[in-house]
Short mmCIF file of C-alpha atoms in Angstrom, two decimals:
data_model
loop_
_atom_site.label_atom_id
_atom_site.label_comp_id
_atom_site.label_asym_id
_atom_site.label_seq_id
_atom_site.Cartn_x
_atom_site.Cartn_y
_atom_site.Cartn_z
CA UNK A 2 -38.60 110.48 -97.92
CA UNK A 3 -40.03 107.70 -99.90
CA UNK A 4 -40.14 104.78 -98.05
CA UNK A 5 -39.43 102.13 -101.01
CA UNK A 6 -37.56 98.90 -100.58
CA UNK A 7 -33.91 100.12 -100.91
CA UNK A 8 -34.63 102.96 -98.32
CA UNK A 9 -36.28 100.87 -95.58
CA UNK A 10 -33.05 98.71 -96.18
CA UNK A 11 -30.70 101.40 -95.82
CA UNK A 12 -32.72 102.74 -92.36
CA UNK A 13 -32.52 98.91 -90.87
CA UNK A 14 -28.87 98.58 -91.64
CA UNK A 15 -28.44 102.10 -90.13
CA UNK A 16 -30.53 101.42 -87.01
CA UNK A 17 -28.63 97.94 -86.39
CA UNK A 18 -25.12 99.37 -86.72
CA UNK A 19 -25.95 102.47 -83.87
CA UNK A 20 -27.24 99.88 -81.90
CA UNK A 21 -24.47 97.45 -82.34
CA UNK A 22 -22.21 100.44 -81.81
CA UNK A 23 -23.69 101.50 -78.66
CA UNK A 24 -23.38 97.77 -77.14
CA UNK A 25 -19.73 97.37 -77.74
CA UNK A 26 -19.38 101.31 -76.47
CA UNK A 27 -21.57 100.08 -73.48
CA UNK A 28 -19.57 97.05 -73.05
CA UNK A 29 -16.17 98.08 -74.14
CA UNK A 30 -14.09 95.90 -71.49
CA UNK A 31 -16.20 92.67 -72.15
CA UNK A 32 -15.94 93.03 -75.52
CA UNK A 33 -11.86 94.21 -75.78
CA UNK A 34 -11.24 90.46 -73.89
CA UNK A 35 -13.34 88.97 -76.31
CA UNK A 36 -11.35 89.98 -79.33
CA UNK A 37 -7.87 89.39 -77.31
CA UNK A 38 -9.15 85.90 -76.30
CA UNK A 39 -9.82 85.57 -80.07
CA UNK A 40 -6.55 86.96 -81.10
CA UNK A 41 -4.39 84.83 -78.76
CA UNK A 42 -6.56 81.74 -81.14
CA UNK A 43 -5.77 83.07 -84.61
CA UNK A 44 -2.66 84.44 -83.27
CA UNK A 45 -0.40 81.44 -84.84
CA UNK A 46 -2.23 81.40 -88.28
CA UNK A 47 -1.60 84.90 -88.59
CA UNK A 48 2.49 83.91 -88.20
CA UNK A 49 2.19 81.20 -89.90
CA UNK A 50 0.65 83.60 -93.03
CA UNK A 51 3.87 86.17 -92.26
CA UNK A 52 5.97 83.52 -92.49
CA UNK A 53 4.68 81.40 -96.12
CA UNK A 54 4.80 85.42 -96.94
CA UNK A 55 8.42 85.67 -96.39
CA UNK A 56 9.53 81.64 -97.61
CA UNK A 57 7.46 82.31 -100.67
CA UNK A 58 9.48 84.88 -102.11
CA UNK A 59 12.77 82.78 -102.61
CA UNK A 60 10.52 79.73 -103.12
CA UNK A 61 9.19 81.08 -106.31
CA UNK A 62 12.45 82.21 -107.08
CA UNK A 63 13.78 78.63 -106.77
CA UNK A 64 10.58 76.87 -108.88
CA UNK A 65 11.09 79.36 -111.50
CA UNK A 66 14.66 78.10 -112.03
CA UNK A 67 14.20 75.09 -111.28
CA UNK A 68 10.87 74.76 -114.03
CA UNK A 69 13.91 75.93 -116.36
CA UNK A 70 15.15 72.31 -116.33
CA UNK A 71 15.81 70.40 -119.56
CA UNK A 72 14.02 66.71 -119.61
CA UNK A 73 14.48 64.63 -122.37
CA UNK A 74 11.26 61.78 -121.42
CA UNK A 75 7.65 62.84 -120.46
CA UNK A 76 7.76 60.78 -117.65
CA UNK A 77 11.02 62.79 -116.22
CA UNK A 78 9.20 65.72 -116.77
CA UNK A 79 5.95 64.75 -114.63
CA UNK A 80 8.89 63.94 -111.97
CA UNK A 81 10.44 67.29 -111.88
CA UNK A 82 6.73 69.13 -112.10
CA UNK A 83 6.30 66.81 -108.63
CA UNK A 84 9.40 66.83 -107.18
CA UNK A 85 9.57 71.08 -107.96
CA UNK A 86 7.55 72.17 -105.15
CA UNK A 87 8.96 70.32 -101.85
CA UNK A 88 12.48 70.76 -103.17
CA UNK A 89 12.09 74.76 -103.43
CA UNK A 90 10.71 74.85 -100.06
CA UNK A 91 13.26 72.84 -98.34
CA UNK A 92 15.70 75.13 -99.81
CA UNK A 93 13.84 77.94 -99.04
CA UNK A 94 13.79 77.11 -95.04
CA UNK A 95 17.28 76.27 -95.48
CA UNK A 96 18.28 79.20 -96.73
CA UNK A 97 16.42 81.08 -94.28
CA UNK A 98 17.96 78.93 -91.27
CA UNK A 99 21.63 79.55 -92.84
CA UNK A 100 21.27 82.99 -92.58
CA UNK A 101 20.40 83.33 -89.51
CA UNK A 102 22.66 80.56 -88.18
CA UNK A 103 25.40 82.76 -89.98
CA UNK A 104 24.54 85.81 -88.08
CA UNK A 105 24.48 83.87 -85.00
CA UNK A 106 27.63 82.05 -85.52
CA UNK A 107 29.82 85.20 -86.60
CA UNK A 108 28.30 87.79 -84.50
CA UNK A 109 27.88 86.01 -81.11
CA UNK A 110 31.18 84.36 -80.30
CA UNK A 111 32.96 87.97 -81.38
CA UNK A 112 30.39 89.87 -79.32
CA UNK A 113 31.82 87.31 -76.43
CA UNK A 114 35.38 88.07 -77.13
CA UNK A 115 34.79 91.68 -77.46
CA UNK A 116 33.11 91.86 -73.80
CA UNK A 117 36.33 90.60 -72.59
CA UNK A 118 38.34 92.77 -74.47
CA UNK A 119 36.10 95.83 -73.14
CA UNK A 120 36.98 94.22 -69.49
CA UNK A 121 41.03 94.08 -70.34
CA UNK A 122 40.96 97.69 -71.47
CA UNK A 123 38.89 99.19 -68.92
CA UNK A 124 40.73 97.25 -66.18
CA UNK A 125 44.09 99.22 -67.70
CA UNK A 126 42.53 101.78 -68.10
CA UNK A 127 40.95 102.93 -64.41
CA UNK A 128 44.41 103.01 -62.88
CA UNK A 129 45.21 105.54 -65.34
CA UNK A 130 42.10 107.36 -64.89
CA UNK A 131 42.29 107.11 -60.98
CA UNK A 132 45.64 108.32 -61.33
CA UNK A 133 45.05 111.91 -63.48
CA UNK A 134 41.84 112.42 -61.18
CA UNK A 135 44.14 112.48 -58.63
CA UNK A 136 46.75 114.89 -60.32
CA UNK A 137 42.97 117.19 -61.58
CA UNK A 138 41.58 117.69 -58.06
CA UNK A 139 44.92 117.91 -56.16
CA UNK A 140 44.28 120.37 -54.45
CA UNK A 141 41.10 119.50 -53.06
CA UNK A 142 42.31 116.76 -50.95
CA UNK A 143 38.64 115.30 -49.66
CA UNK A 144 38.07 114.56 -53.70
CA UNK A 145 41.42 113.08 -53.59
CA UNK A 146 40.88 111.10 -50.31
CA UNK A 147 37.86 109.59 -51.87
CA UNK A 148 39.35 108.45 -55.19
CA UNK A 149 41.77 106.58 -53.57
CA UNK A 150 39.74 104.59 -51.42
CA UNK A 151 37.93 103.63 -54.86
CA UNK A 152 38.42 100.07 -55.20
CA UNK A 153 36.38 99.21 -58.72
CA UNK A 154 36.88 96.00 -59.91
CA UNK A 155 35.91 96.36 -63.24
CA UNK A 156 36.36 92.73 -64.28
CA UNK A 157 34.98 91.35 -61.69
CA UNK A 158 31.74 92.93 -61.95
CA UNK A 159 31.49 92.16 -65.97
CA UNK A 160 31.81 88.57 -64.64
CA UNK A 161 29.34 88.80 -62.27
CA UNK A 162 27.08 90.38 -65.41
CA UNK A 163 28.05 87.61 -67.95
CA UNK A 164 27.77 84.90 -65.25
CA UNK A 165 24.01 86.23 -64.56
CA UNK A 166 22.69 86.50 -68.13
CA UNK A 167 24.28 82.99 -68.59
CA UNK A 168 23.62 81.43 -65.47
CA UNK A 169 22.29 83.33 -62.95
CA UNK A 170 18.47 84.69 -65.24
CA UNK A 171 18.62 81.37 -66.20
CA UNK A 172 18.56 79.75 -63.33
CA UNK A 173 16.11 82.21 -61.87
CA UNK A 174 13.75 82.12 -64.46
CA UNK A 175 13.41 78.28 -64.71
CA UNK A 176 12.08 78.04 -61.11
CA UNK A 177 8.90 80.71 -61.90
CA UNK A 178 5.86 78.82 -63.77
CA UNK A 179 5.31 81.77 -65.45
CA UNK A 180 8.55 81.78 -67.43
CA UNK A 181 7.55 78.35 -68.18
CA UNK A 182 4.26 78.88 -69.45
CA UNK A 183 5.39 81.96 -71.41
CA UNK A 184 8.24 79.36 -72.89
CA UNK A 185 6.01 76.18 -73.78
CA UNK A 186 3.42 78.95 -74.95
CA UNK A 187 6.31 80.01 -77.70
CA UNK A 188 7.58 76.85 -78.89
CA UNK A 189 3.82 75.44 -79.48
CA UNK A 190 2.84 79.10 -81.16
CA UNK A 191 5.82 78.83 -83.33
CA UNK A 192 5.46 74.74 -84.36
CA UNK A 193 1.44 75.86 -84.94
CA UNK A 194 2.66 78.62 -87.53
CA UNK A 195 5.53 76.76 -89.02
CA UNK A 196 3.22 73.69 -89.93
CA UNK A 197 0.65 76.17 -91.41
CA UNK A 198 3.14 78.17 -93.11
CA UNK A 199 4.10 74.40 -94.94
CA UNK A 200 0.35 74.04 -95.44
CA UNK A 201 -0.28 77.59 -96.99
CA UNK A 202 3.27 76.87 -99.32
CA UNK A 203 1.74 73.41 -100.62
CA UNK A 204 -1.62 74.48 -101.36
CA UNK A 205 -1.27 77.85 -102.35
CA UNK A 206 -2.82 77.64 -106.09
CA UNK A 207 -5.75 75.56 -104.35
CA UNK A 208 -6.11 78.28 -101.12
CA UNK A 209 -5.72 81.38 -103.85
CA UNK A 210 -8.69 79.91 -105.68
CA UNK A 211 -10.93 78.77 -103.13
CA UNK A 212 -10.84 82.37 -101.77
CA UNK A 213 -11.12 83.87 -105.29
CA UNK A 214 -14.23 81.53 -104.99
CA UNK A 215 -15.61 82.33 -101.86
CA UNK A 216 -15.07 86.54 -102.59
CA UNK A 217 -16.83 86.36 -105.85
CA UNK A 218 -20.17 84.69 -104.45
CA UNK A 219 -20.18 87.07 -101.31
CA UNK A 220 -19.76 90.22 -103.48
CA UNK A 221 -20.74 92.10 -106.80
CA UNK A 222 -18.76 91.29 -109.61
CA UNK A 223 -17.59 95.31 -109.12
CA UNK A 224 -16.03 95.25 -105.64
CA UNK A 225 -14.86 91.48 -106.31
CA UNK A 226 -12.39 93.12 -108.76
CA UNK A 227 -11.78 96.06 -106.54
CA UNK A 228 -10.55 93.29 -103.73
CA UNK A 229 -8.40 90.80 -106.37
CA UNK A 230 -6.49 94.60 -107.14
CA UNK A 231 -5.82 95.40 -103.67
CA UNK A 232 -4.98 92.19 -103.24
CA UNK A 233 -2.43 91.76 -106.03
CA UNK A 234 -0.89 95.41 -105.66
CA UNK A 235 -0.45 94.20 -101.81
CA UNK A 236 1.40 91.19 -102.33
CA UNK A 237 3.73 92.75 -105.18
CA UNK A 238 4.28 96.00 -102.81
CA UNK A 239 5.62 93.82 -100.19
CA UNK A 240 7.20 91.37 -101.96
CA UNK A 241 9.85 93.85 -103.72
CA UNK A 242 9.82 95.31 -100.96
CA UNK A 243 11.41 92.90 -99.05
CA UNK A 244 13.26 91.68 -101.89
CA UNK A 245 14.51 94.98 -102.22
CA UNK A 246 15.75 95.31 -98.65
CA UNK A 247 17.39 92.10 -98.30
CA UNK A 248 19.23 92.63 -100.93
CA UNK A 249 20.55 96.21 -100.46
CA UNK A 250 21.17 95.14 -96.73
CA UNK A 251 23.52 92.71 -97.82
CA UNK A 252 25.32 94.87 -100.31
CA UNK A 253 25.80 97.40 -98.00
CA UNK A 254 27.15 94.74 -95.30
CA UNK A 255 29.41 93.45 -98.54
CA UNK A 256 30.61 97.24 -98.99
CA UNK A 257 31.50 97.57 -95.27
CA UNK A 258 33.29 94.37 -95.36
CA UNK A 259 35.74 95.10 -98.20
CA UNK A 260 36.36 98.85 -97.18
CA UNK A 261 37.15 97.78 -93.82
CA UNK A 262 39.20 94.66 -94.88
CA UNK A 263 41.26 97.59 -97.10
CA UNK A 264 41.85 99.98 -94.57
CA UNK A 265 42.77 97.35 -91.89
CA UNK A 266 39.75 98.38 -89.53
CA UNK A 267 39.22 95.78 -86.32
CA UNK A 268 35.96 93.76 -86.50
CA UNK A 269 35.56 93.60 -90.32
CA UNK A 270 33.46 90.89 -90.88
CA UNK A 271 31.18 91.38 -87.35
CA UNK A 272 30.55 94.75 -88.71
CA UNK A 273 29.73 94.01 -91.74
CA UNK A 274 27.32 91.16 -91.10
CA UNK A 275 26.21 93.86 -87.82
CA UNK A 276 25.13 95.78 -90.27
CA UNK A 277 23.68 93.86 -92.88
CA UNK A 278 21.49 92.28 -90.52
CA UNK A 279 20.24 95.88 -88.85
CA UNK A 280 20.26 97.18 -92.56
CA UNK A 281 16.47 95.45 -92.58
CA UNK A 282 15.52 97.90 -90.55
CA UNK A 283 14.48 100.78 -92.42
CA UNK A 284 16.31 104.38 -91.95
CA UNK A 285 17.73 103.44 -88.56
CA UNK A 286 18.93 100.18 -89.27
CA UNK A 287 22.34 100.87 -90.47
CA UNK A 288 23.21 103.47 -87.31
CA UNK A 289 22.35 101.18 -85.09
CA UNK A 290 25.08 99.07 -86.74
CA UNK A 291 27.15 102.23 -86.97
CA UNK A 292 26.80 102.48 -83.19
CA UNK A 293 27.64 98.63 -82.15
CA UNK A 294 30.46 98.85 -84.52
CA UNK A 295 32.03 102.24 -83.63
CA UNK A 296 32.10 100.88 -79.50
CA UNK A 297 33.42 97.99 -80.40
CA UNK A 298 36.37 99.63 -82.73
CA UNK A 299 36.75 102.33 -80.38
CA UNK A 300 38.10 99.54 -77.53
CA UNK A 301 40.93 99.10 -79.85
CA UNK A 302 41.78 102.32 -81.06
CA UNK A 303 40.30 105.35 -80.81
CA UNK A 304 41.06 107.04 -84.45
CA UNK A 305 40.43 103.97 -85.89
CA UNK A 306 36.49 104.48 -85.05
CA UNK A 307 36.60 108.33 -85.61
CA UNK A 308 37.86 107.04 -88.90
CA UNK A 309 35.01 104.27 -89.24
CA UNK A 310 32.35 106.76 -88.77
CA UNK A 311 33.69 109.06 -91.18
CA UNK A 312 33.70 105.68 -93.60
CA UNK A 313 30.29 104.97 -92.68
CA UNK A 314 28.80 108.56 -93.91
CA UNK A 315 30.30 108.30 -96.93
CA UNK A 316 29.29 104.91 -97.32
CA UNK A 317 25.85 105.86 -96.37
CA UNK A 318 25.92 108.77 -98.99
CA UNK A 319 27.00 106.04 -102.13
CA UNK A 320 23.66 103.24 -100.80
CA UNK A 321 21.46 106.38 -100.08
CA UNK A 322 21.95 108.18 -103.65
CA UNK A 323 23.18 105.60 -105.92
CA UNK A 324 22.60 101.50 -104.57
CA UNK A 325 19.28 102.03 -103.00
CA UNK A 326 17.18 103.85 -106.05
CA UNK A 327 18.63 101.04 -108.57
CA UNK A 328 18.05 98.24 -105.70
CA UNK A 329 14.96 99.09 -104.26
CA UNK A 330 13.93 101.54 -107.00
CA UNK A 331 10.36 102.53 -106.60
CA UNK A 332 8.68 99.56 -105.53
CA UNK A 333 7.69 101.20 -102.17
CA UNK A 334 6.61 104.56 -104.47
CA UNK A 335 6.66 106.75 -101.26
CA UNK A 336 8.04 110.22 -100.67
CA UNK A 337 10.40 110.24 -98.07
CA UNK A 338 7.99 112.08 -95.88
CA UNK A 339 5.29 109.32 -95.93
CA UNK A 340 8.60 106.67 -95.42
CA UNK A 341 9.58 108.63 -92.19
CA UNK A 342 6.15 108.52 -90.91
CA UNK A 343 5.21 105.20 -91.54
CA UNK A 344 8.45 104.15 -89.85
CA UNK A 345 7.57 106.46 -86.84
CA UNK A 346 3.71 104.93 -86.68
CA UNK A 347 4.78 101.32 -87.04
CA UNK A 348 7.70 101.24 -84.29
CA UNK A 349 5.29 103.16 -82.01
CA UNK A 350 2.40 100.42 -82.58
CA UNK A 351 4.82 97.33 -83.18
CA UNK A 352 8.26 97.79 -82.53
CA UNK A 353 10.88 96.59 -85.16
CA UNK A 354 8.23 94.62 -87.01
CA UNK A 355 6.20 97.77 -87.40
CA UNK A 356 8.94 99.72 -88.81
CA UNK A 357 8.89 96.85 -91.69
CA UNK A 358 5.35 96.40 -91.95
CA UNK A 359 4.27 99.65 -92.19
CA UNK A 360 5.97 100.87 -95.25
CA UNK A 361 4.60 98.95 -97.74
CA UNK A 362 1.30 99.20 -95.80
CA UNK A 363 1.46 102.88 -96.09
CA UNK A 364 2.45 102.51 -99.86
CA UNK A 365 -0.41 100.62 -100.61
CA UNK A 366 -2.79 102.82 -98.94
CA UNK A 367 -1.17 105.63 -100.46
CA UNK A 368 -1.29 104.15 -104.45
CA UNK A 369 -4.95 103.55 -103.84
CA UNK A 370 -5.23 107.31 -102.02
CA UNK A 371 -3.71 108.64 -105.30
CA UNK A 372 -5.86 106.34 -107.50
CA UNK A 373 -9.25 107.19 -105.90
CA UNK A 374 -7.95 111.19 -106.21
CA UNK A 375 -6.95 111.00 -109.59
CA UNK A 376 -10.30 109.30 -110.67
CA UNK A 377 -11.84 112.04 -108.95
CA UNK A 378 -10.14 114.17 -110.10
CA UNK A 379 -11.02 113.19 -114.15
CA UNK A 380 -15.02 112.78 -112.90
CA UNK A 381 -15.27 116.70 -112.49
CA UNK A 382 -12.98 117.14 -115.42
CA UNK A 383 -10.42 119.69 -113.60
#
């Protein structure tokens, strides 16, 4: 080998990577606390980011209408150029604390009620139960002996639940420092990330060109514009793709609403905010809704939530082929093979959040796949 410049280089930086690999190898606990202990410190900024992410998308929504304004004076105009980007983002976080205050508010006090409700019935209900066990095992009389002496007091011991996750965990957890800490630990993490979320909103032109800055005199011009394309395809992969969702999540809700509303089903409204909500969550969203809903129907009347499954199929059938390719089109651009795996990766690593993340991850990972292929492909002229 000739030992020019550029291959001495490459045999340094290939000497001081194996040994910087073989010290974290050698090290591996020491340095996995490291990076936690420097996770737990960027841990807030890296909320914060998810959550300017998430406000910025009706934000710019808002400015763009609100840019739209008619002014007949200059000097109204520079107003409503100043006053555009604190008014969009107080409506943004308004919005975003309606909706969930919505959820709350409808789905909390009925999930209340229902509890009871489950409580009435079963309490009617084990008599009846007792009472054809009895008639079932009659003659076996030790089976019968033994259900009679059952004494289940069904009410009473949903009390005793409701009056523990109310009370009782409360109570219990308030006296442990650990609780505490975890608590204080939250509320501080979340104020952190909701301040720098505001920050990263205000500035955003400034912070998108000071890092344009800073990437461009680290980097060739080559693999600067390599970075600014990732970068852009990112943001508008996730972006519609949570546009996207949102949106078919609440017309599916809508459709459950008015088809249950028309057929006189129980729980109209809870279900279809239920499953509105769980809609977000890709594939198995909407069953889990199917699920809650179809327990909570089925305390009322039994055909009445064979009847709401067989609505929710077919409903499922009409988003599926027809709302969700117009909705969400292809703004994800993944097969449904790819969608079921990144779903199955990201719930594995991160739980719900995963499931959300992960798909347009995986479609951005997969558009560059196919662009890296395809150029490949045209370099050896196949």
């Amino acid at each position: 080998m000739d030992l020019n410049k550029n291959n001495v280089k490459k045999i340094l930086g290939i000497i001081t990577f194996t040994l910087v690999l073989m010290a974290v190898l050698l090290n591996f606990k020491a340095v996995g606390n490291y990076l936690m202990f420097l996770w737990g410190i960027v841990f807030p900024f890296v909320v914060g980011g998810a959550i300017a992410f998430i406000l910025n998308i009706p934000m710019s929504a808002i400015e763009k209408q609100l840019r739209k304004i008619k002014v007949k004076t200059p000097k109204a105009e520079k107003i409503r150029n100043r006053m555009i980007r604190p008014v969009s983002m107080v409506l943004s976080i308004l919005l975003v604390f309606l909706i969930i205050g919505i959820v709350i508010g409808v789905v909390v006090p009925q999930l209340g009620q229902t509890i009871n409700t489950i409580g009435e019935s079963m309490s009617n209900s084990l008599p009846k139960i007792q009472k054809w066990l009895e008639q079932t095992f009659q003659d076996q009389e030790e089976i019968v002996d033994y259900i009679r002496n059952l004494d289940f007091d069904w009410q009473n011991w949903l009390n005793s639940i409701k009056d523990f996750a109310w009370s009782g965990a409360g109570s219990v957890l308030s006296y442990t420092m650990f609780a505490t800490r975890m608590v204080v630990n939250g509320v501080i993490t979340f104020f952190i990330a909701f301040i720098f979320a505001l920050y990263i909103l205000s500035q955003k032109e400034n912070l998108g060109r000071q890092s344009k800055k800073l990437i461009t005199a680290l980097f060739p011009k080559k693999i600067v514009e390599k970075i600014l394309s990732v970068c852009s395809l990112s943001y508008k992969t996730f972006s519609k793709f949570i546009t996207g969702q949102c949106l078919e999540a609440m017309i599916l809700g809508a459709m459950f609403f008015i088809c249950m509303t028309i057929f006189r089903l129980p729980y109209a409204l809870l279900v279809g905010v239920l499953i509105a909500f769980t809609a977000l969550i890709p594939i198995v969203g909407a069953f889990i809704g199917c699920f809650v809903g179809a327990l909570l129907i089925l305390m009322v009347n039994p055909m009445q939530a064979v009847f709401f499954v067989i609505l929710f199929l077919i409903l499922q059938q009409v988003e599926g082929n027809l709302i969700y390719p117009h909705v969400v089109g292809n703004s994800v651009g993944l097969p449904s093979i790819w969608v079921l795996f990144a779903v199955t990766i990201g719930s594995k690593l991160m739980g719900i959040v995963g499931m959300l993340i992960f798909i347009p991850l995986t479609s951005v990972l997969y558009s560059l796949l196919r662009e890296w292929v395809n150029h490949r492909i045209s370099v050896k002229k196949v």
